[in-house]
mmCIF file of C-alpha atoms in Angstrom:
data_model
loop_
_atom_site.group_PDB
_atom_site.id
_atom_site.type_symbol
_atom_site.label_atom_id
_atom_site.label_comp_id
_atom_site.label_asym_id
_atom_site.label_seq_id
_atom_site.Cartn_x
_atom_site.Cartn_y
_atom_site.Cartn_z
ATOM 1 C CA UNK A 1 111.115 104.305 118.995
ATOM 2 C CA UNK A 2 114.355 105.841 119.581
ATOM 3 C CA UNK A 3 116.857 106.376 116.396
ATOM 4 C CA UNK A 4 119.992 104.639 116.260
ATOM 5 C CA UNK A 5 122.655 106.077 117.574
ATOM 6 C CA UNK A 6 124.333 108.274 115.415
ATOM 7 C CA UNK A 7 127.326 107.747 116.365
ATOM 8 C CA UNK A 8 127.615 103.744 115.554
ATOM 9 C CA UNK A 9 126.509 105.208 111.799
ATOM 10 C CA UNK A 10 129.222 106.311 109.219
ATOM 11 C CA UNK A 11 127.592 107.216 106.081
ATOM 12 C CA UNK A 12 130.439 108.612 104.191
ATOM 13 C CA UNK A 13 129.916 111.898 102.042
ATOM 14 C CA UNK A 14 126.486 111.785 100.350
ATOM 15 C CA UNK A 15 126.164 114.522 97.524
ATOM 16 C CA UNK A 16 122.750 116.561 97.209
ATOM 17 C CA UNK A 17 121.958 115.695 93.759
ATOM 18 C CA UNK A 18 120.013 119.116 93.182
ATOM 19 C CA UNK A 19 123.454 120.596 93.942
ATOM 20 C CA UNK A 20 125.368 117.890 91.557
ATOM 21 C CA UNK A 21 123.186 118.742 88.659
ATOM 22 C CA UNK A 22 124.025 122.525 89.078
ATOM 23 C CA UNK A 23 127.769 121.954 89.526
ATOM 24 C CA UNK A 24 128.090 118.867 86.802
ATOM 25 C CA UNK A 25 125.034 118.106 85.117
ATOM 26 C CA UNK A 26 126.762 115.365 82.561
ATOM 27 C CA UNK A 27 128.628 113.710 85.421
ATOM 28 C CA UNK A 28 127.279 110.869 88.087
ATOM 29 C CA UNK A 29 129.533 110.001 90.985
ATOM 30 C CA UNK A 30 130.173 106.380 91.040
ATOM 31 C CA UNK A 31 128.116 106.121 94.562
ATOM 32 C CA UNK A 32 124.865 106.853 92.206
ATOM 33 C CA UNK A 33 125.752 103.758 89.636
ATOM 34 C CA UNK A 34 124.067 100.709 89.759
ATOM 35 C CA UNK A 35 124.856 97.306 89.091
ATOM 36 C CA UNK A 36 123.358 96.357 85.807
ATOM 37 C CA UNK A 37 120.979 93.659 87.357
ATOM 38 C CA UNK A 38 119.673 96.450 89.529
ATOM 39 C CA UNK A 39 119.413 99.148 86.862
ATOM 40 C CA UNK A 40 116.509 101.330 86.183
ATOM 41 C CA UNK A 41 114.507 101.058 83.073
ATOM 42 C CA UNK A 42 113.921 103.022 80.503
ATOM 43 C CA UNK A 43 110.389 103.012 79.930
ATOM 44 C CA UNK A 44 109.316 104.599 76.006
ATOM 45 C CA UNK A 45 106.354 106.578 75.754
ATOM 46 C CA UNK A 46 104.515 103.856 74.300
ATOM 47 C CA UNK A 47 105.268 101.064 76.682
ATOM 48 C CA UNK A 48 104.125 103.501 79.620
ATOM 49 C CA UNK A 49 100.601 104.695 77.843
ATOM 50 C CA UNK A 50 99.777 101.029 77.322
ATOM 51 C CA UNK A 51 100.946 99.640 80.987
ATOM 52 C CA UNK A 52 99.268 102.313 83.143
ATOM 53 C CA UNK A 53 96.027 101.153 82.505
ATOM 54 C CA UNK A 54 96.517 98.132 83.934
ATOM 55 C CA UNK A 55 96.616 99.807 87.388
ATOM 56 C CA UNK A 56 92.935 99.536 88.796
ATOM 57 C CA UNK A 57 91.164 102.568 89.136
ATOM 58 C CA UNK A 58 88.812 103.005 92.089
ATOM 59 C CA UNK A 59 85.998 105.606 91.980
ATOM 60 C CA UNK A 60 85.204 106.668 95.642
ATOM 61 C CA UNK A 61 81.977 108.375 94.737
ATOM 62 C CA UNK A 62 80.878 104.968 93.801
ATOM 63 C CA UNK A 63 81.168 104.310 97.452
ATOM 64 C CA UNK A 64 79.786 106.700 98.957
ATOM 65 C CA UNK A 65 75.890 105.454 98.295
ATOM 66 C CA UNK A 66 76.282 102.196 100.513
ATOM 67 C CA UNK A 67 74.535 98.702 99.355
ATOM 68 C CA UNK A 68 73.622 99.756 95.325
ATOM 69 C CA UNK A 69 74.748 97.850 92.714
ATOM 70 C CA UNK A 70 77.631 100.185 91.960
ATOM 71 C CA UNK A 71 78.771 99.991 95.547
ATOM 72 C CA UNK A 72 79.365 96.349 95.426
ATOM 73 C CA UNK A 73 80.911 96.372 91.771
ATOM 74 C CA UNK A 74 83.795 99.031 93.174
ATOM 75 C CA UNK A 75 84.292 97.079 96.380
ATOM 76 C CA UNK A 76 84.683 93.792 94.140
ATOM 77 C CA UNK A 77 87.285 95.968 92.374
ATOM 78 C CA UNK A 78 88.948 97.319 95.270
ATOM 79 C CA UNK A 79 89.297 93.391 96.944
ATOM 80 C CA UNK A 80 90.713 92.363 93.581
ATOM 81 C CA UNK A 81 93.225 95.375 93.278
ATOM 82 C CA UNK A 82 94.301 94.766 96.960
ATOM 83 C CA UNK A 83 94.717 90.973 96.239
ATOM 84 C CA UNK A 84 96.338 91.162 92.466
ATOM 85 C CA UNK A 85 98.194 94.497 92.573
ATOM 86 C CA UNK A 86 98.466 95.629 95.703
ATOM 87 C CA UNK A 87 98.396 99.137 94.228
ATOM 88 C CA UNK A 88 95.224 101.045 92.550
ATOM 89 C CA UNK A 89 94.500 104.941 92.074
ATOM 90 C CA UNK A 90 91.608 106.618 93.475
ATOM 91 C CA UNK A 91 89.437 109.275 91.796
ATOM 92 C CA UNK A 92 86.545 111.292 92.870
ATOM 93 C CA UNK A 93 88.442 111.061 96.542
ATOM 94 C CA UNK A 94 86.589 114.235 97.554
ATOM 95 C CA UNK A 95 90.153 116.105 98.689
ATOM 96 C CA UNK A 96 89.554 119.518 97.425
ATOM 97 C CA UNK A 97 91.771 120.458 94.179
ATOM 98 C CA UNK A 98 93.672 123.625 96.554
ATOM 99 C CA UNK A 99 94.521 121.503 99.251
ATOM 100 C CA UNK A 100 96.398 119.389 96.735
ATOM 101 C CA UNK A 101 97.942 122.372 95.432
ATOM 102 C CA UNK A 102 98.903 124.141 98.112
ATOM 103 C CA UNK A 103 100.730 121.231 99.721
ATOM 104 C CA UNK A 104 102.380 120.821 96.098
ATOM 105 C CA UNK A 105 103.528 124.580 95.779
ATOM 106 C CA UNK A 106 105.050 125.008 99.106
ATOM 107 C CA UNK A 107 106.822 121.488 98.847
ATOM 108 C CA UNK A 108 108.237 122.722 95.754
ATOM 109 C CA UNK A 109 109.139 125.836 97.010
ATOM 110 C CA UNK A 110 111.095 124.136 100.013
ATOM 111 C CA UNK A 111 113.010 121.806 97.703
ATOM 112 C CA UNK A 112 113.637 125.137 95.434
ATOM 113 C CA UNK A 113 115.053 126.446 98.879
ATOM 114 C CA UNK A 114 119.315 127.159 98.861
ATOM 115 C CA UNK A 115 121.199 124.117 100.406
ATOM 116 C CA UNK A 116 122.285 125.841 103.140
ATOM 117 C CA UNK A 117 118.868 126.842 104.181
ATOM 118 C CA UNK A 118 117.326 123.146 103.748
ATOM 119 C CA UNK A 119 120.248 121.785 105.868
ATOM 120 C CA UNK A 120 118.878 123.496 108.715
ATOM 121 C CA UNK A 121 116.106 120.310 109.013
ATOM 122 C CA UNK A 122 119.185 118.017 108.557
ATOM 123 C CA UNK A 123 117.895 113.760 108.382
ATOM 124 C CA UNK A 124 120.641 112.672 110.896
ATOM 125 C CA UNK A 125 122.420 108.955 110.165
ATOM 126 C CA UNK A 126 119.733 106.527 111.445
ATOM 127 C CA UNK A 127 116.537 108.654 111.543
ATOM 128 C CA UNK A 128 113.968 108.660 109.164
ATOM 129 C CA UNK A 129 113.059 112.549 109.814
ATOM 130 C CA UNK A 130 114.328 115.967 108.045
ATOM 131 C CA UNK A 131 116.310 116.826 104.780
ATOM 132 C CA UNK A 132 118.340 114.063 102.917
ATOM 133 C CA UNK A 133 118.503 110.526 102.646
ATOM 134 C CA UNK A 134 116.749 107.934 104.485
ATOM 135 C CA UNK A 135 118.021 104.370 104.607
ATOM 136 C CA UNK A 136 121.961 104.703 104.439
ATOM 137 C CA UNK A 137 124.013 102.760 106.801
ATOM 138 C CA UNK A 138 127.131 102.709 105.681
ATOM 139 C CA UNK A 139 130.260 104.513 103.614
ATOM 140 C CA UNK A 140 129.746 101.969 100.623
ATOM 141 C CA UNK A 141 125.891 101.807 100.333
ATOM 142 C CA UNK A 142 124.386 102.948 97.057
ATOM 143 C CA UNK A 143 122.420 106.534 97.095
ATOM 144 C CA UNK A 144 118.978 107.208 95.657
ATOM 145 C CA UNK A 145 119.158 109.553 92.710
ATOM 146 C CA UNK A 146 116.930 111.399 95.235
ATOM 147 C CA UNK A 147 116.275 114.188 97.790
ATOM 148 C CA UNK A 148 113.884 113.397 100.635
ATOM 149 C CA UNK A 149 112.510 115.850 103.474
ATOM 150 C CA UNK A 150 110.059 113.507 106.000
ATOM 151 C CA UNK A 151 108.133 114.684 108.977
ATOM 152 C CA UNK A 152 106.445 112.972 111.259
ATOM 153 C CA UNK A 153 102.362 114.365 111.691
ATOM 154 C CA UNK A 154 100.308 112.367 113.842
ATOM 155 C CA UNK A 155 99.906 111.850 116.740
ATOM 156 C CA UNK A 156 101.905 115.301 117.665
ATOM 157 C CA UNK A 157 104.324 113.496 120.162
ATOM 158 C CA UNK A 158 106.120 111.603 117.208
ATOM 159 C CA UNK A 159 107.106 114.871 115.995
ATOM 160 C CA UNK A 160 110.426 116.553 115.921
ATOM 161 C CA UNK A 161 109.371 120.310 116.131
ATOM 162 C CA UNK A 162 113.262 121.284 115.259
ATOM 163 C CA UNK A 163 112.695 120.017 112.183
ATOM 164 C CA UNK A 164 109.505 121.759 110.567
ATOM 165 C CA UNK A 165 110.364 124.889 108.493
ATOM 166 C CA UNK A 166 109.918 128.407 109.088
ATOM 167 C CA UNK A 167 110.272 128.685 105.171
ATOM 168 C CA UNK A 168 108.547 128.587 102.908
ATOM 169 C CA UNK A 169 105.438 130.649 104.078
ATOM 170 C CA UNK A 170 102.688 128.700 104.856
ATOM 171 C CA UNK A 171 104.226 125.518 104.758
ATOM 172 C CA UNK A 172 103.502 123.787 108.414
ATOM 173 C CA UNK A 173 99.834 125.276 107.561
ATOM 174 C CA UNK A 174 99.110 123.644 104.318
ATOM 175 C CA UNK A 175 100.763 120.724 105.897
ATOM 176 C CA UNK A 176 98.650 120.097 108.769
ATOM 177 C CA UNK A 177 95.463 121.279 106.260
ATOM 178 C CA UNK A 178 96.915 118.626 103.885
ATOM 179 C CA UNK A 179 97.674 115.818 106.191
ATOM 180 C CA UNK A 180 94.288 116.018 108.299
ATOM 181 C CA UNK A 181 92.021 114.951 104.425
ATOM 182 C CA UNK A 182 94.748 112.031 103.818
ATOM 183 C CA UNK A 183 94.199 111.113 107.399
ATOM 184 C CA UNK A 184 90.221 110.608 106.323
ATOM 185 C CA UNK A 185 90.682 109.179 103.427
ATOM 186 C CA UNK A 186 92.850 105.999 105.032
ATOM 187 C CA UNK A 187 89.814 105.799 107.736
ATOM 188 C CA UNK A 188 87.212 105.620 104.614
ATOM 189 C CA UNK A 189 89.359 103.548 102.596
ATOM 190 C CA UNK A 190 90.296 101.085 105.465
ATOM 191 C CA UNK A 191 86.719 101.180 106.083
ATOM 192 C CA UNK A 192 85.716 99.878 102.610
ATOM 193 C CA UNK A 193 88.760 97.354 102.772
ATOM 194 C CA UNK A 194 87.061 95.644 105.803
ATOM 195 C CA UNK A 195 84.367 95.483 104.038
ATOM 196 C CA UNK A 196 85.761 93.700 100.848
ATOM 197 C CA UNK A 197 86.743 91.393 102.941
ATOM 198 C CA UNK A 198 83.873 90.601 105.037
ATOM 199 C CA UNK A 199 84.505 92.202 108.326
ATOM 200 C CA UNK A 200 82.747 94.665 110.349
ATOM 201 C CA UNK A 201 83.698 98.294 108.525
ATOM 202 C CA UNK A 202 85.003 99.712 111.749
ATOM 203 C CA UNK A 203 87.466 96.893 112.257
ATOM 204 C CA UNK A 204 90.641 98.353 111.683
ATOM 205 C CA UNK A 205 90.075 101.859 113.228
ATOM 206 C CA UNK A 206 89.249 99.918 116.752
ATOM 207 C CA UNK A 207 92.439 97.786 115.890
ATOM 208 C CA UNK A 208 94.920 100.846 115.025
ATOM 209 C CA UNK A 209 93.682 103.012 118.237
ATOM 210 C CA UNK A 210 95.388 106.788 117.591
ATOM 211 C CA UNK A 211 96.723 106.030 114.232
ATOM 212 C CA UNK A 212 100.391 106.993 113.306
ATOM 213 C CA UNK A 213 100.686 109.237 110.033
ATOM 214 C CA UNK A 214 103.925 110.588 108.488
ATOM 215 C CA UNK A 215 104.478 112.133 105.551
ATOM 216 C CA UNK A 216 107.866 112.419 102.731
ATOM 217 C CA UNK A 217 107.725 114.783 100.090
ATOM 218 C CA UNK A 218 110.649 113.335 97.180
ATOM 219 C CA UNK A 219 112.479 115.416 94.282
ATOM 220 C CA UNK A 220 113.773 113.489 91.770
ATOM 221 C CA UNK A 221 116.277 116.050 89.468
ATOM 222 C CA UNK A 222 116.771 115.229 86.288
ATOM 223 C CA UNK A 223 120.195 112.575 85.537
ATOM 224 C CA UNK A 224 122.083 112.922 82.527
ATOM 225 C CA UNK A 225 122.238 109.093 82.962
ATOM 226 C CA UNK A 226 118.745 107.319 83.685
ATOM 227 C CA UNK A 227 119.825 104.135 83.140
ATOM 228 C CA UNK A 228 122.507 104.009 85.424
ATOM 229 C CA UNK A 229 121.253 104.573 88.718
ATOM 230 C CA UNK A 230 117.641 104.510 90.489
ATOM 231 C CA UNK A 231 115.512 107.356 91.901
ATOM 232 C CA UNK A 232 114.500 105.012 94.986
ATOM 233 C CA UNK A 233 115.549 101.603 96.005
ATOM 234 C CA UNK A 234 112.971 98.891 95.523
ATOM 235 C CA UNK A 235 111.129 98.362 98.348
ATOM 236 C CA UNK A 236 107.670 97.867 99.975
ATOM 237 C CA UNK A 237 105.876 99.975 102.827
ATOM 238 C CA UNK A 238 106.297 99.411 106.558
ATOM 239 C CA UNK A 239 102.791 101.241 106.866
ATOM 240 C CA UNK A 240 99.064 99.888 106.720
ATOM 241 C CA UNK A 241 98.429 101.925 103.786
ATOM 242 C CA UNK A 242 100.476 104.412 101.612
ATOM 243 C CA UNK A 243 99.049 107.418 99.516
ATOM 244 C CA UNK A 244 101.231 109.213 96.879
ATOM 245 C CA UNK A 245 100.335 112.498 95.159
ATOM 246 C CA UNK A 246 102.553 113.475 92.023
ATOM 247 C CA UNK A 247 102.934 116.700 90.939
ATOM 248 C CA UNK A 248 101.304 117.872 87.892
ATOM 249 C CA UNK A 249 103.417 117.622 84.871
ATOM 250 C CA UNK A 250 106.019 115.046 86.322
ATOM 251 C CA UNK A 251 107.481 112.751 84.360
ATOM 252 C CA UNK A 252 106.751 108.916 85.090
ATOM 253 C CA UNK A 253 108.514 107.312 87.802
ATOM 254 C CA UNK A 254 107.145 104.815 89.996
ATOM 255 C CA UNK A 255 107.443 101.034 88.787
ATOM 256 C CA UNK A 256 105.429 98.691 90.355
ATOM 257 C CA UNK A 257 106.818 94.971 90.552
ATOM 258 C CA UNK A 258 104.016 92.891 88.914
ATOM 259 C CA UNK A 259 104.691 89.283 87.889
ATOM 260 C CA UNK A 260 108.302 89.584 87.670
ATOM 261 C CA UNK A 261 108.245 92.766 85.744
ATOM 262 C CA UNK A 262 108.501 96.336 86.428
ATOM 263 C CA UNK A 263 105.329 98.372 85.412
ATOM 264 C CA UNK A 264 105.076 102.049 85.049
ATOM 265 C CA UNK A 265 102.248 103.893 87.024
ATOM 266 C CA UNK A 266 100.878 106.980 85.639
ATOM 267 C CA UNK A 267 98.939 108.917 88.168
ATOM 268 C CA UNK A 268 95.459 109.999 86.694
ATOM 269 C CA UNK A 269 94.698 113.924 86.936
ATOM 270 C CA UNK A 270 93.165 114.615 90.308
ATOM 271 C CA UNK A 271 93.682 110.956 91.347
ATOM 272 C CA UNK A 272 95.678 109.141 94.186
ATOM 273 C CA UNK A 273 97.787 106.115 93.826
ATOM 274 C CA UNK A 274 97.296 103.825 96.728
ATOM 275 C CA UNK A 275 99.693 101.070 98.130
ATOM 276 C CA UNK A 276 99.174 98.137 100.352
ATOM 277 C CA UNK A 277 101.701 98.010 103.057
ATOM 278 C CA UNK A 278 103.525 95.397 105.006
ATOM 279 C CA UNK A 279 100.792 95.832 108.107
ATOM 280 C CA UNK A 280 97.553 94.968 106.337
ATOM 281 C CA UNK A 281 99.702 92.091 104.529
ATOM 282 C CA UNK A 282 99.835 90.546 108.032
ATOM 283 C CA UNK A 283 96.622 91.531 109.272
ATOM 284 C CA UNK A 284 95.112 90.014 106.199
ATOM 285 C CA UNK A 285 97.534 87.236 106.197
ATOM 286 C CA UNK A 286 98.693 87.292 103.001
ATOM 287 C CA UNK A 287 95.408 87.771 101.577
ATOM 288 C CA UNK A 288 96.471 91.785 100.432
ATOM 289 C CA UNK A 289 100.334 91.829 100.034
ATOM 290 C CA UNK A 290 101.772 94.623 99.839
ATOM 291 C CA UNK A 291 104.274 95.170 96.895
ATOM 292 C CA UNK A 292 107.491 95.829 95.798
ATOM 293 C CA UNK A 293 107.896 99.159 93.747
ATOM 294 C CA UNK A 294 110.738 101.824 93.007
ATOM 295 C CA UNK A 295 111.471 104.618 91.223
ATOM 296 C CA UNK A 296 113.149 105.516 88.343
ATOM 297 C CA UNK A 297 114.753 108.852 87.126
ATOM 298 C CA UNK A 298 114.086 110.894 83.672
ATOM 299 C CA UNK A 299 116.716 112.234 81.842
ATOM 300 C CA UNK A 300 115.424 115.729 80.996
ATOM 301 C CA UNK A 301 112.685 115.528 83.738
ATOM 302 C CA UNK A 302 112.222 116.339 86.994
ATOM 303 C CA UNK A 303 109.360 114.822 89.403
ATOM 304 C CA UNK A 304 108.179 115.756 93.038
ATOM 305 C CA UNK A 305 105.729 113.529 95.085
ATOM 306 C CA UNK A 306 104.053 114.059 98.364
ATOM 307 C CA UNK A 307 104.035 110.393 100.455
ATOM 308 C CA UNK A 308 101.617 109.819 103.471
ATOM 309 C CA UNK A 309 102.324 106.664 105.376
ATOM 310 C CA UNK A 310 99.256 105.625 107.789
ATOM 311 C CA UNK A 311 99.812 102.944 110.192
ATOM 312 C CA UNK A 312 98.527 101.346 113.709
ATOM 313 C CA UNK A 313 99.754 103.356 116.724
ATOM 314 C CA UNK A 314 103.197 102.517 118.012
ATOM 315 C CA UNK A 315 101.594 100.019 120.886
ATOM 316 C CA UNK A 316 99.576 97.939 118.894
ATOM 317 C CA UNK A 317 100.352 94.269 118.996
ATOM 318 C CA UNK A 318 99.698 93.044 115.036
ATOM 319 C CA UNK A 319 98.620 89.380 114.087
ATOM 320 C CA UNK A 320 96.756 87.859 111.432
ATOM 321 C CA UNK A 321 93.356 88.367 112.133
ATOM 322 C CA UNK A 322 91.581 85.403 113.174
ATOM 323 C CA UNK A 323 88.468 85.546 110.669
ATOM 324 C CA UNK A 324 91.667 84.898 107.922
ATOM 325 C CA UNK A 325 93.200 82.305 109.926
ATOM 326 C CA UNK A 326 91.913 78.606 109.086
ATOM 327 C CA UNK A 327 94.708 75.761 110.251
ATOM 328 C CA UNK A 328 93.356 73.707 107.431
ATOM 329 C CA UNK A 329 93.042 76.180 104.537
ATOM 330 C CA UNK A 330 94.622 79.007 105.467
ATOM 331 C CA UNK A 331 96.907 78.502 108.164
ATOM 332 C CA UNK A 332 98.985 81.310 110.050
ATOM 333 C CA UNK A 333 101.954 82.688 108.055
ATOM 334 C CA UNK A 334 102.856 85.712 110.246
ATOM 335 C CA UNK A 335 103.797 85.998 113.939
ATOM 336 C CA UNK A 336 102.008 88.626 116.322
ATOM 337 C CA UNK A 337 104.439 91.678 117.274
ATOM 338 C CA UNK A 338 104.574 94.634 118.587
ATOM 339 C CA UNK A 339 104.212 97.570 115.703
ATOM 340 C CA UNK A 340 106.496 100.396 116.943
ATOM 341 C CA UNK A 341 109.382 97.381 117.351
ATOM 342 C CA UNK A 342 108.295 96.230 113.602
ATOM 343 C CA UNK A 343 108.819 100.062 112.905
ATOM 344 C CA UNK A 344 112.055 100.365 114.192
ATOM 345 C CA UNK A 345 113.176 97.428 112.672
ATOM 346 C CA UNK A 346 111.837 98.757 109.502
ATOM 347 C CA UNK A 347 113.937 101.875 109.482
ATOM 348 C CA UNK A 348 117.016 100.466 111.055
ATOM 349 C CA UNK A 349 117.864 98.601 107.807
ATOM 350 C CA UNK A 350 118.487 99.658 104.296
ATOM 351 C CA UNK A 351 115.550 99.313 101.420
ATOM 352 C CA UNK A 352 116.017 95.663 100.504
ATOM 353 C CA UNK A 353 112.674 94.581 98.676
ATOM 354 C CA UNK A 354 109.945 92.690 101.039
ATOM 355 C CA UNK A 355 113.453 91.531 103.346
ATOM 356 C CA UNK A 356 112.069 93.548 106.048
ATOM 357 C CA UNK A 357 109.012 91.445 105.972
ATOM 358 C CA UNK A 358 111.198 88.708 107.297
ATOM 359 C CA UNK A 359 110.659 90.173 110.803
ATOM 360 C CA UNK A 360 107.288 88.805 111.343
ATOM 361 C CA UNK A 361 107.014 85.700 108.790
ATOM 362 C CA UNK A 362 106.843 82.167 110.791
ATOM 363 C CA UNK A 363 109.590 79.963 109.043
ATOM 364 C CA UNK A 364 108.111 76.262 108.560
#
């Protein structure tokens, strides 16, 4: 899974927008600007409190007393959020409130960080790892009203140990502490996924061997101009599953694509939000799809979220699995691959929607 070469990359200038808001807070460079039909929207207050709700809830306490009445009703809800949304929050996740917090105050504190010191873990053109942007592959590509740092976690050989930061205190610590209860929370939620749709609960883990678990912590600054450009592209995830943690008193961001129209997700207190990703579309095939969802910027807001992708290991070969295969009724849709080549195809090319999807679909 070796980046592209850097050198075949030309990326043109790409401003730090925490440093753009500092030096011209009314002003956005024409590389931030949008074409109208790809715009952000300004949500109202209103609009969001009334759309939010419509994001399925999961309570994981519910499942945590196998075969009562409440355990079925929440994995009924959990098959229809994977199968309608594709997204749903989880509460009562049993994550203690201090590992949440600790992994939010030292990502804020790195972001918070002078440039010079954050471009120490520089992203380099046509890697997905360190501080910047991910995605860009050429001088004339649109920019993210975003700035990203990603690491890779698990298993330790995907990591780039240049790239982990001495500052702020504490950081690789709460990290690790962080990443370790996200990494058992995917196992129990893939577990109750298999279950919601009839397979053995162990199913996946034996599939996804050592799984592969990276994480992407996003600041969105505030933009004199919402409605002109987007915080990130729209898009769906690469990964099995996706968790996101916002930080408390962020504004709303994330849109989720939902029959043609772009809903806002509010992220309950103490909750998770949860995506489907492109792998467990396949595996399921089609069944759960994962979705398409962006985000959008707020004009006198800022908003910082913490992004674990969880995924087979590198070596996996992925297919639809054959209890969802039927030639009659349910015939195969997606070809079997190798993961780490769907990966690398993945980050190779820019954040186009589901395109990257087109990788493994089988064209009738």
């Amino acid at each position: 899974m070796a980046p592209l070469p850097i050198s075949s990359i030309r990326v043109g200038k790409i401003d730090d927008v925490q440093e753009l808001i500092k030096s011209k807070p009314n002003k956005v460079p024409e590389r931030f600007i949008r074409e109208e039909y790809e715009r952000g929207v300004v949500v109202s207050s209103l609009k969001t409190h009334h759309l939010h709700h419509q994001i399925p809830v999961i309570d994981l306490s519910k499942l945590s007393k196998p075969y009562t009445d409440d355990f079925f009703f929440e994995i009924l809800k959990l098959s229809q959020a994977c199968e309608d949304w594709g997204f749903f929050q989880v509460i009562n996740h049993g994550i203690e409130v201090e590992v949440v917090e600790d992994i939010e105050k030292v990502a804020t504190e790195f972001f918070d960080m002078p440039l010079e010191e954050k471009k120490k873990y520089p992203m380099e053109p046509g890697t997905v790892q360190g501080y910047g942007q991910a995605f860009i592959f050429s001088e004339d590509q649109k920019l993210d009203w975003c700035n990203m740092f990603a690491l890779g976690v698990h298993p330790p050989q995907i990591r780039n140990p240049k790239l982990w930061p001495s500052k702020p205190a504490g950081f690789s610590e709460n990290l690790e502490d962080y990443s370790k209860e996200i990494r058992k929370l995917c196992k129990r939620l893939l577990k109750y996924i298999a279950i919601s749709l009839g397979l053995k609960e162990e199913r996946f883990e034996k599939m996804f061997g050592e799984a592969v678990q990276a994480v992407r912590m996003n600041y969105y600054p505030p933009c004199s101009s919402p409605d002109l450009v987007l915080g990130l592209s729209p898009h769906s995830d690469g990964s099995a599953l996706t968790v996101l943690q916002q930080s408390k008193n962020s504004c709303v961001g994330l849109q989720v694509l939902k029959d043609n129209t772009w809903v806002p997700v509010l992220p309950l207190p103490n909750g998770l939000v949860i995506n489907i990703g492109d792998t467990i579309e396949v595996l399921t095939n089609g069944k759960y799809k994962s979705v398409e969802h962006r985000a959008v910027t707020n004009r006198e807001k800022e908003r910082l979220t913490i992004v674990t992708f969880y995924a087979p290991n590198y070596e996996v070969e992925i297919e639809p699995m054959s209890e969802l295969v039927d030639d009659e009724t349910n015939p195969c849709k997606y070809r079997s691959y190798n993961h780490g080549d769907y990966s690398y195809h993945y980050v190779s090319n820019k954040l186009q929607g589901k395109k990257s999807l087109d990788f493994a679909k089988i064209l009738n």
